[in-house]
Coordinates of N, CA and C in Angstrom, one line a residue:
M1 N 1.0 -1.2 0.0 CA -0.1 -0.2 0.0 C 0.9 1.1 -0.1
M2 N 1.9 1.2 0.9 CA 2.6 2.5 0.9 C 3.7 2.6 -0.2
G3 N 4.1 1.5 -0.8 CA 4.7 1.6 -2.1 C 4.1 2.2 -3.3
R4 N 2.8 1.8 -3.2 CA 2.1 2.4 -4.5 C 1.8 3.8 -4.3
M5 N 1.3 4.3 -2.9 CA 1.6 5.8 -2.7 C 2.8 6.4 -3.0
K6 N 3.9 5.6 -2.6 CA 5.1 6.4 -3.1 C 5.2 6.7 -4.4
T7 N 5.1 5.5 -5.2 CA 5.0 5.5 -6.6 C 4.3 6.7 -7.1
A8 N 3.0 6.8 -6.5 CA 2.1 7.8 -7.2 C 2.5 9.2 -7.2
L9 N 3.1 9.3 -6.1 CA 3.5 10.9 -5.4 C 4.8 11.1 -6.2
R10 N 5.8 10.0 -6.5 CA 6.9 10.5 -7.3 C 6.5 10.7 -8.7
R11 N 5.5 10.0 -9.2 CA 5.2 10.3 -10.6 C 4.6 11.8 -10.5
V12 N 3.8 12.0 -9.7 CA 3.2 13.6 -9.6 C 4.2 14.6 -9.6
W13 N 5.5 14.3 -8.7 CA 6.3 15.4 -8.5 C 7.2 15.7 -9.8
R14 N 7.3 14.5 -10.6 CA 8.1 14.5 -11.7 C 7.4 15.2 -12.6
R15 N 6.2 15.1 -12.9 CA 5.3 15.9 -14.0 C 5.8 17.3 -14.1
E16 N 5.9 17.8 -15.2 CA 6.2 19.1 -15.5 C 5.0 20.1 -16.0
D17 N 4.2 19.3 -16.5 CA 2.9 20.3 -17.2 C 2.0 21.1 -15.9
G18 N 1.9 22.3 -16.2 CA 1.1 23.3 -15.1 C 2.3 24.0 -14.4
T19 N 3.5 23.7 -14.6 CA 4.5 24.4 -13.9 C 4.2 26.1 -14.2
S20 N 4.0 26.2 -15.5 CA 4.1 27.5 -15.9 C 2.9 28.5 -15.3
S21 N 1.8 27.9 -15.0 CA 0.8 28.5 -14.3 C 1.0 28.8 -13.0
V22 N 1.8 28.0 -12.2 CA 2.1 28.4 -11.0 C 3.1 29.7 -11.0
E23 N 4.2 29.6 -12.0 CA 4.9 30.8 -12.0 C 4.3 32.0 -12.4
F24 N 3.1 31.7 -13.3 CA 2.5 33.1 -13.7 C 1.7 33.5 -12.3
V25 N 1.1 32.7 -11.8 CA 0.4 33.0 -10.3 C 1.1 33.8 -9.4
M26 N 2.5 33.6 -9.4 CA 3.1 34.1 -8.3 C 4.0 35.5 -9.0
V27 N 4.2 35.6 -10.0 CA 4.9 36.9 -10.8 C 3.7 37.8 -11.4
F28 N 2.8 37.5 -11.8 CA 2.0 38.3 -12.2 C 1.3 39.4 -11.5
P29 N 0.9 39.3 -10.2 CA 0.5 40.3 -9.4 C 1.7 41.3 -9.0
I30 N 2.8 40.8 -9.1 CA 4.0 41.9 -9.1 C 4.1 42.8 -10.3
F31 N 3.8 42.2 -11.5 CA 4.0 43.2 -12.4 C 2.6 43.7 -12.6
L32 N 1.6 43.3 -12.2 CA -0.2 44.3 -12.3 C 0.4 45.4 -11.2
F33 N 1.0 45.0 -10.0 CA 1.1 46.1 -9.2 C 2.3 47.2 -9.6
A34 N 3.1 47.1 -10.3 CA 4.1 48.0 -10.9 C 3.5 48.7 -12.0
L35 N 2.6 47.9 -12.8 CA 1.9 48.7 -13.7 C 1.0 49.9 -13.0
F36 N 0.1 49.2 -12.2 CA -1.0 50.3 -11.5 C 0.0 51.4 -10.8
W37 N 0.9 51.2 -10.0 CA 2.0 52.2 -9.5 C 2.6 53.0 -10.5
S38 N 3.1 52.7 -11.6 CA 3.4 53.5 -12.6 C 2.4 54.4 -13.1
I39 N 1.2 53.9 -13.4 CA 0.0 55.0 -13.9 C -0.2 56.0 -12.8
E40 N -0.2 55.3 -11.4 CA -0.9 56.4 -10.5 C 0.1 57.5 -10.3
T41 N 1.6 57.0 -10.3 CA 2.4 58.0 -10.3 C 2.6 58.9 -11.5
S42 N 2.4 58.3 -12.6 CA 2.2 59.2 -14.0 C 0.9 60.2 -13.6
V43 N 0.0 59.9 -13.3 CA -1.3 60.8 -13.3 C -0.8 61.9 -12.2
W44 N -0.3 61.4 -11.0 CA 0.1 62.1 -10.2 C 0.9 63.4 -10.6
M45 N 1.8 63.1 -11.2 CA 3.0 63.9 -11.8 C 2.2 64.8 -12.7
L46 N 1.4 64.4 -13.6 CA 0.5 65.3 -14.7 C -0.4 66.4 -13.9
R47 N -0.8 65.9 -12.9 CA -1.8 66.8 -12.0 C -0.9 68.0 -11.4
A48 N 0.5 67.5 -10.9 CA 1.3 68.5 -10.2 C 1.6 69.6 -11.5
T49 N 2.0 68.8 -12.3 CA 2.5 69.5 -13.5 C 1.5 70.7 -14.0
A50 N 0.1 70.2 -14.0 CA -0.8 71.1 -14.4 C -1.4 72.2 -13.3
L51 N -1.1 71.6 -12.1 CA -1.0 72.9 -11.1 C 0.0 73.7 -11.0
E52 N 1.0 73.4 -11.2 CA 2.4 74.5 -11.4 C 2.0 75.1 -12.6
R53 N 1.6 74.7 -13.5 CA 1.4 75.5 -14.9 C 0.2 76.5 -14.7
G54 N -0.9 76.2 -14.0 CA -1.9 77.1 -13.6 C -1.5 78.2 -12.7
L55 N -0.5 77.8 -11.9 CA -0.2 78.7 -10.8 C 0.6 79.8 -11.6
D56 N 1.4 79.4 -12.5 CA 2.6 80.1 -13.2 C 1.8 81.1 -14.2
M57 N 0.7 80.6 -14.8 CA -0.3 81.3 -15.7 C -0.9 82.4 -15.0
A58 N -1.2 82.3 -13.7 CA -2.0 83.1 -12.8 C -1.1 84.4 -12.4
I59 N 0.2 83.7 -11.9 CA 1.1 84.9 -11.6 C 1.6 85.9 -13.0
R60 N 2.0 85.0 -14.1 CA 2.0 85.8 -15.4 C 0.9 87.0 -15.6
E61 N -0.1 86.4 -15.3 CA -1.4 87.5 -15.6 C -1.4 88.6 -14.6
I62 N -1.0 88.3 -13.5 CA -0.9 89.2 -12.5 C 0.2 90.3 -12.6
R63 N 1.3 89.6 -13.0 CA 2.6 90.6 -13.2 C 2.5 91.5 -14.8
I64 N 2.0 90.9 -15.8 CA 1.8 91.9 -16.9 C 0.4 92.2 -17.0
S65 N -0.5 92.2 -16.3 CA -1.8 92.9 -16.3 C -1.8 94.3 -16.5
T66 N -2.3 94.9 -17.6 CA -2.7 96.3 -17.7 C -3.4 97.1 -17.0
Q67 N -4.3 96.2 -16.2 CA -5.2 96.6 -15.2 C -4.5 97.0 -13.9
N68 N -5.0 97.7 -13.2 CA -4.4 98.3 -11.9 C -5.0 97.7 -10.8
A69 N -6.2 96.9 -11.0 CA -6.9 96.4 -10.1 C -6.3 94.7 -9.6
Q70 N -6.4 94.4 -8.5 CA -5.7 93.2 -7.9 C -6.9 92.4 -8.4
P71 N -6.6 90.9 -8.5 CA -7.5 90.0 -8.7 C -8.1 89.6 -7.1
T72 N -9.3 89.3 -7.0 CA -9.6 88.6 -5.9 C -9.4 87.2 -5.6
Y73 N -9.6 87.0 -4.6 CA -9.4 85.5 -4.1 C -9.9 84.3 -5.0
D74 N -11.2 84.7 -5.2 CA -11.9 83.7 -6.2 C -11.6 83.9 -7.7
E75 N -11.2 85.4 -8.1 CA -10.5 85.5 -9.3 C -9.5 84.7 -9.7
L76 N -8.6 84.7 -8.8 CA -7.2 83.9 -9.0 C -7.3 82.5 -8.8
K77 N -8.4 82.3 -8.1 CA -8.6 80.4 -8.2 C -9.0 80.3 -9.6
E78 N -10.0 81.0 -10.2 CA -10.6 80.5 -11.4 C -9.6 80.6 -12.4
I79 N -8.5 81.8 -12.4 CA -7.3 81.8 -13.4 C -6.6 80.6 -13.3
I80 N -6.3 80.2 -12.2 CA -5.5 78.8 -11.8 C -6.4 77.9 -12.4
C81 N -7.5 77.8 -12.2 CA -8.1 76.4 -12.4 C -8.0 76.4 -14.2
D82 N -8.5 77.6 -14.9 CA -8.4 77.7 -16.2 C -7.2 77.2 -16.7
G83 N -5.8 77.7 -16.1 CA -4.8 77.4 -16.7 C -4.0 75.9 -16.0
A84 N -4.7 75.5 -15.4 CA -4.4 74.2 -14.7 C -5.1 73.0 -15.7
G85 N -6.2 73.3 -16.4 CA -6.7 72.3 -17.0 C -7.7 71.3 -16.1
N86 N -7.7 69.9 -16.1 CA -8.4 69.1 -15.4 C -7.4 68.6 -14.4
L87 N -7.6 69.1 -13.2 CA -6.6 68.4 -12.0 C -7.8 67.3 -11.5
G88 N -8.6 66.8 -12.0 CA -9.7 65.6 -11.4 C -10.5 66.2 -10.3
G89 N -11.6 66.1 -10.1 CA -12.5 66.7 -9.5 C -13.1 68.0 -9.9
D90 N -13.5 68.8 -8.9 CA -14.0 70.1 -8.9 C -12.8 71.1 -8.7
C91 N -12.1 71.8 -9.5 CA -10.7 72.4 -9.2 C -11.1 73.7 -8.3
F92 N -12.1 74.2 -8.8 CA -12.6 75.5 -7.8 C -12.8 75.4 -6.1
S93 N -13.4 74.1 -5.8 CA -13.7 74.0 -4.6 C -12.6 73.1 -4.0
D94 N -11.7 72.4 -4.5 CA -10.7 71.8 -4.1 C -9.3 72.5 -4.1
L95 N -9.3 73.6 -4.6 CA -8.2 74.5 -4.4 C -8.3 75.6 -3.3
K96 N -6.9 75.7 -2.5 CA -6.9 76.7 -1.6 C -5.6 77.6 -1.8
L97 N -5.6 78.8 -1.6 CA -4.5 79.9 -1.9 C -4.2 80.6 -0.8
E98 N -2.8 80.7 -0.7 CA -2.2 81.4 0.3 C -1.5 82.5 -0.3
L99 N -1.5 83.8 0.0 CA -0.8 84.9 -0.5 C -0.4 85.6 0.5
Q100 N 0.9 85.8 0.6 CA 1.6 86.6 1.7 C 2.7 87.3 1.3
R101 N 2.8 88.6 1.7 CA 3.8 89.2 1.5 C 5.4 89.0 2.2
A102 N 6.5 89.0 1.7 CA 7.7 88.5 2.3 C 8.9 89.7 2.3
N103 N 9.6 89.5 3.2 CA 10.6 90.6 3.2 C 11.9 89.8 2.9
P104 N 12.7 90.5 1.8 CA 13.6 90.0 1.1 C 14.8 90.0 2.0
R105 N 14.9 90.7 2.8 CA 16.3 91.0 4.0 C 15.9 90.2 4.9
A106 N 14.7 89.6 5.5 CA 14.7 88.8 6.4 C 13.6 87.9 6.3
F107 N 14.1 86.9 5.1 CA 13.2 86.1 4.6 C 12.5 84.8 5.5
A108 N 11.1 84.6 5.7 CA 11.0 83.7 6.6 C 10.2 82.5 5.8
G109 N 9.6 82.9 4.5 CA 8.8 81.8 3.7 C 7.5 81.7 4.5
L110 N 6.8 80.9 3.7 CA 5.6 80.1 4.2 C 5.7 79.3 5.3
P111 N 4.4 79.1 6.1 CA 4.8 77.9 7.1 C 5.1 76.5 6.5
A112 N 5.3 75.5 7.2 CA 5.9 74.3 6.5 C 4.6 73.4 6.0
N113 N 3.4 73.5 6.8 CA 2.3 73.0 6.4 C 1.4 73.5 5.7
A114 N 1.0 73.2 4.4 CA -0.1 73.7 3.8 C -1.4 73.3 4.3
D115 N -2.1 74.5 4.1 CA -3.6 74.3 4.5 C -4.4 74.1 3.4
C116 N -4.8 72.9 3.2 CA -5.6 72.4 1.9 C -7.2 72.6 2.3
V117 N -8.0 72.1 1.3 CA -9.3 72.0 1.5 C -9.5 70.8 2.3
D118 N -10.3 70.5 3.1 CA -10.6 69.3 3.6 C -12.3 69.1 3.2
K119 N -12.4 68.1 2.3 CA -13.8 68.0 2.0 C -14.6 67.6 2.9
S120 N -14.3 67.2 3.9 CA -15.2 66.6 5.1 C -15.7 67.9 6.1
E121 N -15.1 68.8 5.6 CA -15.3 70.1 6.4 C -16.1 70.9 5.7
P122 N -16.8 72.1 5.9 CA -17.4 72.9 5.2 C -16.1 73.8 4.7
I123 N -16.2 74.6 3.7 CA -15.3 75.4 3.0 C -14.9 76.4 3.9
K124 N -13.6 76.6 4.4 CA -13.1 77.6 5.3 C -12.7 78.9 4.3
P125 N -12.7 80.2 4.6 CA -12.4 81.1 3.9 C -10.8 81.0 3.8
A126 N -10.1 81.9 3.2 CA -8.6 82.2 2.8 C -8.0 82.4 4.2
V127 N -6.8 81.6 4.2 CA -6.1 81.4 5.3 C -5.5 82.8 5.5
N128 N -4.6 83.0 4.4 CA -3.8 84.2 4.3 C -3.8 84.8 2.9
F129 N -4.7 85.7 2.9 CA -4.5 86.4 1.4 C -4.4 87.8 1.4
N130 N -3.2 88.0 1.3 CA -2.7 89.8 1.3 C -2.2 90.3 0.2
P131 N -3.0 90.8 -0.6 CA -2.7 91.1 -2.2 C -1.4 92.1 -2.2
G132 N -1.0 92.6 -1.0 CA 0.3 93.4 -0.9 C 0.2 94.8 -1.5
Q133 N 1.5 95.5 -1.7 CA 1.5 97.0 -1.9 C 2.3 96.8 -3.2
P134 N 2.6 97.9 -3.9 CA 3.6 98.0 -5.1 C 5.0 97.7 -4.4
N135 N 6.0 97.0 -5.2 CA 7.3 96.5 -5.1 C 7.2 95.5 -4.0
D136 N 6.3 94.9 -3.3 CA 6.2 93.9 -2.5 C 6.6 92.7 -3.1
L137 N 7.4 92.0 -2.3 CA 7.7 90.6 -2.9 C 6.6 89.5 -2.3
M138 N 5.8 88.9 -3.0 CA 4.7 88.1 -2.9 C 5.0 86.7 -3.1
L139 N 4.6 85.9 -2.0 CA 4.8 84.5 -2.0 C 3.4 83.9 -2.1
V140 N 3.2 83.1 -3.0 CA 1.9 82.5 -3.7 C 2.0 80.7 -3.3
R141 N 1.2 80.4 -2.3 CA 1.1 78.7 -2.6 C -0.6 78.2 -2.5
A142 N -0.4 77.5 -3.8 CA -1.8 76.7 -4.1 C -1.7 75.5 -3.8
C143 N -2.8 75.1 -2.9 CA -2.8 73.6 -2.5 C -4.3 73.0 -3.0
A144 N -4.1 72.0 -3.8 CA -5.2 71.0 -4.2 C -5.3 69.7 -3.4
R145 N -6.6 69.4 -3.2 CA -6.9 68.1 -2.9 C -7.1 67.0 -4.1
I146 N -6.4 66.1 -4.1 CA -6.7 65.2 -5.3 C -7.0 64.0 -4.5
E147 N -7.5 63.0 -5.3 CA -8.4 61.7 -5.0 C -7.0 60.7 -5.7
P148 N -6.6 59.7 -5.4 CA -5.6 58.9 -5.7 C -6.6 58.1 -6.8
L149 N -6.0 57.7 -7.8 CA -6.7 56.7 -8.9 C -6.9 55.5 -8.5
F150 N -6.2 54.9 -7.5 CA -6.1 53.6 -7.3 C -5.9 53.6 -5.6
P151 N -6.7 53.9 -4.8 CA -6.6 54.0 -3.3 C -6.2 53.0 -2.6
A152 N -6.5 51.7 -3.3 CA -6.3 50.3 -2.5 C -4.8 49.8 -2.7
L153 N -4.3 50.6 -3.5 CA -2.6 50.1 -3.8 C -1.8 50.9 -2.8
H154 N -2.4 52.0 -2.0 CA -1.7 52.9 -1.0 C -0.4 53.5 -1.6
V155 N -0.1 53.8 -2.8 CA 0.9 54.2 -3.4 C 1.4 55.7 -2.9
G156 N 0.5 56.5 -2.7 CA 0.8 57.8 -1.9 C 0.8 57.6 -0.2
N157 N 1.2 56.6 0.4 CA 1.4 56.5 1.8 C 2.4 57.5 2.5
A158 N 3.3 57.7 1.7 CA 4.5 58.6 2.0 C 4.1 60.2 2.0
M159 N 2.9 60.3 1.3 CA 2.4 61.6 1.2 C 1.2 61.7 2.1
K160 N 1.1 63.3 2.7 CA 0.2 63.7 3.6 C -1.2 63.0 3.1
R161 N -1.9 62.5 3.8 CA -3.1 61.9 3.5 C -4.1 62.5 4.4
E162 N -5.4 62.9 4.2 CA -6.3 63.5 5.1 C -7.3 62.1 5.6
S163 N -8.3 62.6 6.2 CA -9.1 61.6 6.6 C -10.0 61.1 5.6
D164 N -10.3 62.0 4.6 CA -11.4 61.7 3.5 C -10.5 60.9 2.3
G165 N -9.0 60.4 2.6 CA -8.4 59.8 1.9 C -7.5 60.6 0.6
G166 N -7.7 61.9 0.5 CA -7.3 62.8 -0.4 C -6.0 62.9 -0.2
T167 N -5.2 63.5 -1.2 CA -3.6 63.9 -0.9 C -3.7 65.3 -1.3
A168 N -2.6 65.8 -0.7 CA -2.4 67.5 -0.9 C -1.4 67.4 -2.0
L169 N -1.8 68.6 -3.1 CA -0.9 68.5 -4.1 C -0.4 70.1 -4.0
V170 N 0.5 70.5 -3.9 CA 1.0 72.0 -3.6 C 1.9 72.3 -4.6
A171 N 1.9 73.9 -4.9 CA 2.8 74.3 -5.7 C 2.8 75.9 -5.1
I172 N 4.1 76.3 -5.4 CA 4.7 77.5 -4.7 C 5.3 78.4 -5.9
S173 N 4.9 79.6 -5.8 CA 5.6 80.8 -6.7 C 5.8 82.1 -6.0
T174 N 6.4 82.7 -6.6 CA 6.6 84.1 -6.0 C 6.8 85.2 -7.1
F175 N 6.4 86.5 -7.0 CA 6.4 87.5 -7.8 C 6.6 88.8 -7.1
V176 N 7.0 89.8 -8.0 CA 7.1 91.2 -7.3 C 5.7 92.0 -7.8
Q177 N 5.3 92.7 -6.8 CA 3.9 93.9 -7.3 C 4.6 94.7 -7.9
E178 N 3.9 95.0 -9.4 CA 4.5 96.0 -9.9 C 3.9 97.5 -9.6
P179 N 4.5 98.3 -9.5 CA 3.9 99.8 -9.0 C 2.9 100.4 -10.1

């Protein structure tokens, strides 16, 4: 009885059909994860580039504007969203701006933590929006809340995540107020 069982087991272990399926089952999830990870990273980089472009377009509009009127908070957000294209979601409600005067001789910069829109809370007014005076050095920070494409992969674990699962996307720029 034991001899027949040993012979049958030995025959099963020697067979090679089906071995490629085992290899496929072990290796394919790794390739699939790498594919989704690269797609998520690419989309995140496209959104970051779009936000940077939108902010640069808005700053250029402010600098070369022939009008003497300073744009309001909402107008600046609209210019940024128009220049950024599709950030995913509602750009106007997902974007928060900080505009503050900086002293070039005693530079302090913006606070380290960007204040972004938290979708779980009602919309808060602008944190620090000071349009400045002529010849002032101005710092602008745009912070947009974006949703990951594949949240189950936890690709953005190293990024700051909020309770709603969104990730903060931050762009910073500077300009000098023209007289």
